[in-house]
PDB file of C-alpha atoms and ligand atoms in Angstrom:
ATOM      1  CA  MET S1348      20.138  63.420  27.957  1.00  0.00           C
ATOM      2  CA  GLU S1349      18.091  60.650  27.376  1.00  0.00           C
ATOM      3  CA  ARG S1350      16.643  57.695  29.580  1.00  0.00           C
ATOM      4  CA  THR S1351      15.945  54.760  28.652  1.00  0.00           C
ATOM      5  CA  PHE S1352      14.577  51.543  30.947  1.00  0.00           C
ATOM      6  CA  ALA S1353      16.422  48.101  31.519  1.00  0.00           C
ATOM      7  CA  ILE S1354      15.771  44.837  33.382  1.00  0.00           C
ATOM      8  CA  ILE S1355      18.296  42.840  34.814  1.00  0.00           C
ATOM      9  CA  LYS S1356      16.043  39.473  33.945  1.00  0.00           C
ATOM     10  CA  PRO S1357      15.597  36.376  36.420  1.00  0.00           C
ATOM     11  CA  ASP S1358      18.580  34.346  34.851  1.00  0.00           C
ATOM     12  CA  ALA S1359      20.778  36.749  35.981  1.00  0.00           C
ATOM     13  CA  VAL S1360      19.744  37.737  39.305  1.00  0.00           C
ATOM     14  CA  GLU S1361      19.712  33.563  39.984  1.00  0.00           C
ATOM     15  CA  ARG S1362      23.321  33.321  38.924  1.00  0.00           C
ATOM     16  CA  ASN S1363      24.650  36.056  40.729  1.00  0.00           C
ATOM     17  CA  VAL S1364      25.830  38.148  38.583  1.00  0.00           C
ATOM     18  CA  THR S1365      23.641  41.356  38.500  1.00  0.00           C
ATOM     19  CA  GLY S1366      26.832  43.017  40.024  1.00  0.00           C
ATOM     20  CA  LYS S1367      28.548  42.374  36.787  1.00  0.00           C
ATOM     21  CA  VAL S1368      25.711  43.999  34.884  1.00  0.00           C
ATOM     22  CA  ILE S1369      25.873  46.662  36.882  1.00  0.00           C
ATOM     23  CA  ALA S1370      29.544  47.480  36.471  1.00  0.00           C
ATOM     24  CA  MET S1371      29.275  47.407  32.948  1.00  0.00           C
ATOM     25  CA  ILE S1372      25.982  49.696  32.977  1.00  0.00           C
ATOM     26  CA  GLU S1373      28.764  51.961  34.758  1.00  0.00           C
ATOM     27  CA  GLU S1374      31.773  51.457  32.562  1.00  0.00           C
ATOM     28  CA  GLY S1375      29.202  52.279  29.560  1.00  0.00           C
ATOM     29  CA  GLY S1376      28.852  55.561  30.731  1.00  0.00           C
ATOM     30  CA  PHE S1377      25.483  55.145  31.976  1.00  0.00           C
ATOM     31  CA  LYS S1378      23.798  57.513  35.223  1.00  0.00           C
ATOM     32  CA  ILE S1379      21.375  54.675  37.163  1.00  0.00           C
ATOM     33  CA  VAL S1380      18.551  57.218  37.941  1.00  0.00           C
ATOM     34  CA  GLY S1381      16.536  54.772  39.070  1.00  0.00           C
ATOM     35  CA  MET S1382      17.042  50.782  40.759  1.00  0.00           C
ATOM     36  CA  LYS S1383      14.728  48.231  42.293  1.00  0.00           C
ATOM     37  CA  LYS S1384      14.067  44.472  42.774  1.00  0.00           C
ATOM     38  CA  ILE S1385      10.673  43.309  42.632  1.00  0.00           C
ATOM     39  CA  LEU S1386       9.198  40.256  41.896  1.00  0.00           C
ATOM     40  CA  LEU S1387       6.716  40.715  38.598  1.00  0.00           C
ATOM     41  CA  SER S1388       3.639  38.384  38.957  1.00  0.00           C
ATOM     42  CA  LYS S1389       2.526  36.600  35.751  1.00  0.00           C
ATOM     43  CA  SER S1390      -0.463  39.525  34.794  1.00  0.00           C
ATOM     44  CA  GLN S1391       2.326  42.390  35.567  1.00  0.00           C
ATOM     45  CA  VAL S1392       4.665  40.860  32.625  1.00  0.00           C
ATOM     46  CA  GLU S1393       1.761  40.122  30.299  1.00  0.00           C
ATOM     47  CA  GLY S1394       1.275  43.820  30.781  1.00  0.00           C
ATOM     48  CA  PHE S1395       4.394  44.672  30.099  1.00  0.00           C
ATOM     49  CA  TYR S1396       5.202  42.896  27.072  1.00  0.00           C
ATOM     50  CA  TYR S1397       1.898  43.275  25.850  1.00  0.00           C
ATOM     51  CA  VAL S1398       3.142  43.969  22.276  1.00  0.00           C
ATOM     52  CA  HIS S1399       4.943  41.035  22.151  1.00  0.00           C
ATOM     53  CA  LYS S1400       1.247  38.867  22.891  1.00  0.00           C
ATOM     54  CA  GLU S1401       0.644  37.175  19.492  1.00  0.00           C
ATOM     55  CA  ARG S1402       4.502  35.568  19.496  1.00  0.00           C
ATOM     56  CA  PRO S1403       4.853  32.023  20.043  1.00  0.00           C
ATOM     57  CA  PHE S1404       6.768  32.137  22.997  1.00  0.00           C
ATOM     58  CA  PHE S1405       4.728  34.642  24.845  1.00  0.00           C
ATOM     59  CA  GLY S1406       3.731  32.279  27.330  1.00  0.00           C
ATOM     60  CA  ASP S1407       7.094  30.894  28.133  1.00  0.00           C
ATOM     61  CA  LEU S1408       8.843  34.538  28.056  1.00  0.00           C
ATOM     62  CA  CYS S1409       5.916  35.481  30.730  1.00  0.00           C
ATOM     63  CA  ALA S1410       6.296  32.465  32.776  1.00  0.00           C
ATOM     64  CA  PHE S1411      10.471  32.849  32.662  1.00  0.00           C
ATOM     65  CA  MET S1412       9.876  36.716  33.445  1.00  0.00           C
ATOM     66  CA  SER S1413       7.835  36.194  36.759  1.00  0.00           C
ATOM     67  CA  ARG S1414       9.812  32.980  38.496  1.00  0.00           C
ATOM     68  CA  GLY S1415      12.325  34.835  40.109  1.00  0.00           C
ATOM     69  CA  PRO S1416      13.040  38.618  40.889  1.00  0.00           C
ATOM     70  CA  VAL S1417      14.597  40.665  38.810  1.00  0.00           C
ATOM     71  CA  ILE S1418      16.380  44.564  38.755  1.00  0.00           C
ATOM     72  CA  THR S1419      14.146  47.219  36.947  1.00  0.00           C
ATOM     73  CA  LEU S1420      16.294  50.467  36.415  1.00  0.00           C
ATOM     74  CA  VAL S1421      16.246  53.693  34.817  1.00  0.00           C
ATOM     75  CA  LEU S1422      19.819  54.806  32.866  1.00  0.00           C
ATOM     76  CA  GLU S1423      20.519  58.415  31.444  1.00  0.00           C
ATOM     77  CA  LYS S1424      23.304  59.279  28.790  1.00  0.00           C
ATOM     78  CA  GLU S1425      22.924  61.120  25.852  1.00  0.00           C
ATOM     79  CA  ASN S1426      21.730  58.482  23.235  1.00  0.00           C
ATOM     80  CA  ALA S1427      21.119  56.027  25.941  1.00  0.00           C
ATOM     81  CA  ILE S1428      18.169  53.742  24.151  1.00  0.00           C
ATOM     82  CA  ALA S1429      20.262  53.006  21.578  1.00  0.00           C
ATOM     83  CA  ASP S1430      23.448  53.072  23.168  1.00  0.00           C
ATOM     84  CA  TRP S1431      21.906  50.514  26.272  1.00  0.00           C
ATOM     85  CA  ARG S1432      20.704  48.361  23.116  1.00  0.00           C
ATOM     86  CA  THR S1433      23.793  48.072  21.674  1.00  0.00           C
ATOM     87  CA  LEU S1434      25.786  47.267  25.068  1.00  0.00           C
ATOM     88  CA  MET S1435      23.115  44.430  25.592  1.00  0.00           C
ATOM     89  CA  GLY S1436      23.462  42.973  22.270  1.00  0.00           C
ATOM     90  CA  ALA S1437      21.253  41.130  19.690  1.00  0.00           C
ATOM     91  CA  THR S1438      18.190  39.289  21.200  1.00  0.00           C
ATOM     92  CA  ASN S1439      19.615  35.819  20.613  1.00  0.00           C
ATOM     93  CA  PRO S1440      23.350  35.588  22.689  1.00  0.00           C
ATOM     94  CA  ALA S1441      24.670  33.390  20.159  1.00  0.00           C
ATOM     95  CA  ASN S1442      24.586  36.299  17.403  1.00  0.00           C
ATOM     96  CA  ALA S1443      25.856  39.054  20.306  1.00  0.00           C
ATOM     97  CA  ALA S1444      29.117  40.942  19.558  1.00  0.00           C
ATOM     98  CA  GLU S1445      32.065  40.289  21.915  1.00  0.00           C
ATOM     99  CA  GLY S1446      31.967  42.809  24.556  1.00  0.00           C
ATOM    100  CA  THR S1447      27.964  42.761  24.924  1.00  0.00           C
ATOM    101  CA  ILE S1448      26.278  41.941  28.276  1.00  0.00           C
ATOM    102  CA  ARG S1449      24.321  38.934  26.220  1.00  0.00           C
ATOM    103  CA  LYS S1450      27.884  37.549  25.069  1.00  0.00           C
ATOM    104  CA  SER S1451      29.449  37.597  28.169  1.00  0.00           C
ATOM    105  CA  LEU S1452      26.165  36.339  30.198  1.00  0.00           C
ATOM    106  CA  GLY S1453      23.714  35.146  28.171  1.00  0.00           C
ATOM    107  CA  VAL S1454      22.116  31.728  28.295  1.00  0.00           C
ATOM    108  CA  SER S1455      19.762  31.208  25.357  1.00  0.00           C
ATOM    109  CA  ILE S1456      17.620  33.451  22.933  1.00  0.00           C
ATOM    110  CA  GLU S1457      14.579  33.601  26.191  1.00  0.00           C
ATOM    111  CA  GLU S1458      17.525  33.894  28.679  1.00  0.00           C
ATOM    112  CA  ASN S1459      19.298  36.666  27.591  1.00  0.00           C
ATOM    113  CA  THR S1460      19.982  38.612  30.741  1.00  0.00           C
ATOM    114  CA  VAL S1461      18.693  41.956  29.896  1.00  0.00           C
ATOM    115  CA  HIS S1462      16.048  44.005  28.747  1.00  0.00           C
ATOM    116  CA  GLY S1463      16.114  47.266  27.294  1.00  0.00           C
ATOM    117  CA  SER S1464      13.509  49.552  25.577  1.00  0.00           C
ATOM    118  CA  ASP S1465      13.732  49.849  21.753  1.00  0.00           C
ATOM    119  CA  SER S1466      12.391  53.229  20.947  1.00  0.00           C
ATOM    120  CA  PRO S1467      11.451  56.578  22.588  1.00  0.00           C
ATOM    121  CA  GLU S1468       7.678  55.545  22.477  1.00  0.00           C
ATOM    122  CA  SER S1469       8.634  52.223  24.401  1.00  0.00           C
ATOM    123  CA  ALA S1470      10.939  53.940  26.883  1.00  0.00           C
ATOM    124  CA  SER S1471       7.572  56.661  27.629  1.00  0.00           C
ATOM    125  CA  PHE S1472       5.673  53.223  28.435  1.00  0.00           C
ATOM    126  CA  GLU S1473       7.857  51.165  30.266  1.00  0.00           C
ATOM    127  CA  ILE S1474       9.534  53.902  32.576  1.00  0.00           C
ATOM    128  CA  PRO S1475       6.197  54.986  34.091  1.00  0.00           C
ATOM    129  CA  TYR S1476       5.048  51.212  34.116  1.00  0.00           C
ATOM    130  CA  PHE S1477       7.470  50.506  36.716  1.00  0.00           C
ATOM    131  CA  PHE S1478       8.956  54.586  38.682  1.00  0.00           C
ATOM    132  CA  ASN S1479       7.004  56.959  39.785  1.00  0.00           C
ATOM    133  CA  GLN S1480       8.459  60.568  39.429  1.00  0.00           C
ATOM    134  CA  LEU S1481       9.942  60.798  42.994  1.00  0.00           C
ATOM    135  CA  GLU S1482      12.029  57.718  42.470  1.00  0.00           C
ATOM    136  CA  LEU S1483      14.190  59.036  39.749  1.00  0.00           C
ATOM    137  CA  VAL S1484      16.730  60.619  41.304  1.00  0.00           C
TER     138      VAL S1484
HETATM  139  P1  IDP T1089      14.955  41.707  22.692  1.00  0.00           P
HETATM  140  O1  IDP T1089      14.620  41.767  24.144  1.00  0.00           O
HETATM  141  O2  IDP T1089      16.537  42.166  22.006  1.00  0.00           O
HETATM  142  O3  IDP T1089      13.918  43.507  22.445  1.00  0.00           O
HETATM  143  P2  IDP T1089      12.266  41.116  21.307  1.00  0.00           P
HETATM  144  O4  IDP T1089      11.809  40.455  20.338  1.00  0.00           O
HETATM  145  O5  IDP T1089      11.495  42.089  22.042  1.00  0.00           O
HETATM  146  O6  IDP T1089      13.617  40.942  21.826  1.00  0.00           O
HETATM  147  O7  IDP T1089      11.511  40.044  22.658  1.00  0.00           O
HETATM  148  C1  IDP T1089      11.613  40.182  23.696  1.00  0.00           C
HETATM  149  C2  IDP T1089      11.843  38.824  24.640  1.00  0.00           C
HETATM  150  O8  IDP T1089      11.652  38.177  24.375  1.00  0.00           O
HETATM  151  C3  IDP T1089      13.428  38.901  24.440  1.00  0.00           C
HETATM  152  O9  IDP T1089      14.787  39.334  25.083  1.00  0.00           O
HETATM  153  C4  IDP T1089      13.963  37.348  24.698  1.00  0.00           C
HETATM  154  O10 IDP T1089      13.597  37.264  26.651  1.00  0.00           O
HETATM  155  C5  IDP T1089      12.230  36.686  24.530  1.00  0.00           C
HETATM  156  N1  IDP T1089      12.520  36.084  22.720  1.00  0.00           N
HETATM  157  C6  IDP T1089      12.626  36.441  21.583  1.00  0.00           C
HETATM  158  N2  IDP T1089      12.460  35.669  20.788  1.00  0.00           N
HETATM  159  C7  IDP T1089      12.557  34.502  21.535  1.00  0.00           C
HETATM  160  C8  IDP T1089      12.205  33.382  20.288  1.00  0.00           C
HETATM  161  O11 IDP T1089      12.334  32.938  19.504  1.00  0.00           O
HETATM  162  N3  IDP T1089      12.098  32.321  21.471  1.00  0.00           N
HETATM  163  C9  IDP T1089      12.062  32.564  23.102  1.00  0.00           C
HETATM  164  N4  IDP T1089      12.060  33.646  23.255  1.00  0.00           N
HETATM  165  C10 IDP T1089      12.373  34.769  23.007  1.00  0.00           C
HETATM  166 MG1   MG T1090      12.061  43.964  22.786  1.00  0.00          MG
END
C-alpha cells in the first residue's frame, strides 16, 4: 500500500464540484485516509510549493491557491502516487486525457482543479506538511 497527497484546489471548491472530484477518487479505488478543508495563507502556499519558487508563475500560483478554501486529502492504494497522477490528467486541462479529473473539470493550466504528489519524496514532504499521524485513519 502506498499513500499520496492530494488537494482539491480553490477553483473546484468555488464551483461546488468537490463532490464530483471525491466521487472520482472513490471510483478510482482510492481509500481516503485523511481529509480536511482549510484556507491557506500566502506564506503557507509558498512553503508548500517552494520547489516552484523560481518559476515565472509562482506569484500567481500562490495567489490562486490562497484565494479561497481547499480540501486536502491523503489517498491510499497500491501504486497510489502514479495512479493519482493518471486520474488527475496532464497539468494543462487542454492536454489531459478523456476521463481524467482535469479534462472533466479543469479550467486552465493554472486553475486545474487538483494537485497530486509527483514522487515518493514529494509525498513524504507534502503529507506531514498538512496532516499528523492521528489524522490518518
Ligand atoms: P502539476 O500540478 O501537474 O504537478 P506543476 O508543474 O508541478 O504541475 O505545477 C504546479 C501548479 O502550478 C500546476 O498544477 C498549476 O496550477 C500551476 N502551473 C503550472 N504550470 C503553469 C503555467 O505555465 N502557468 C500558470 N500556472 C501553472
Ligand atoms: Mg507538481
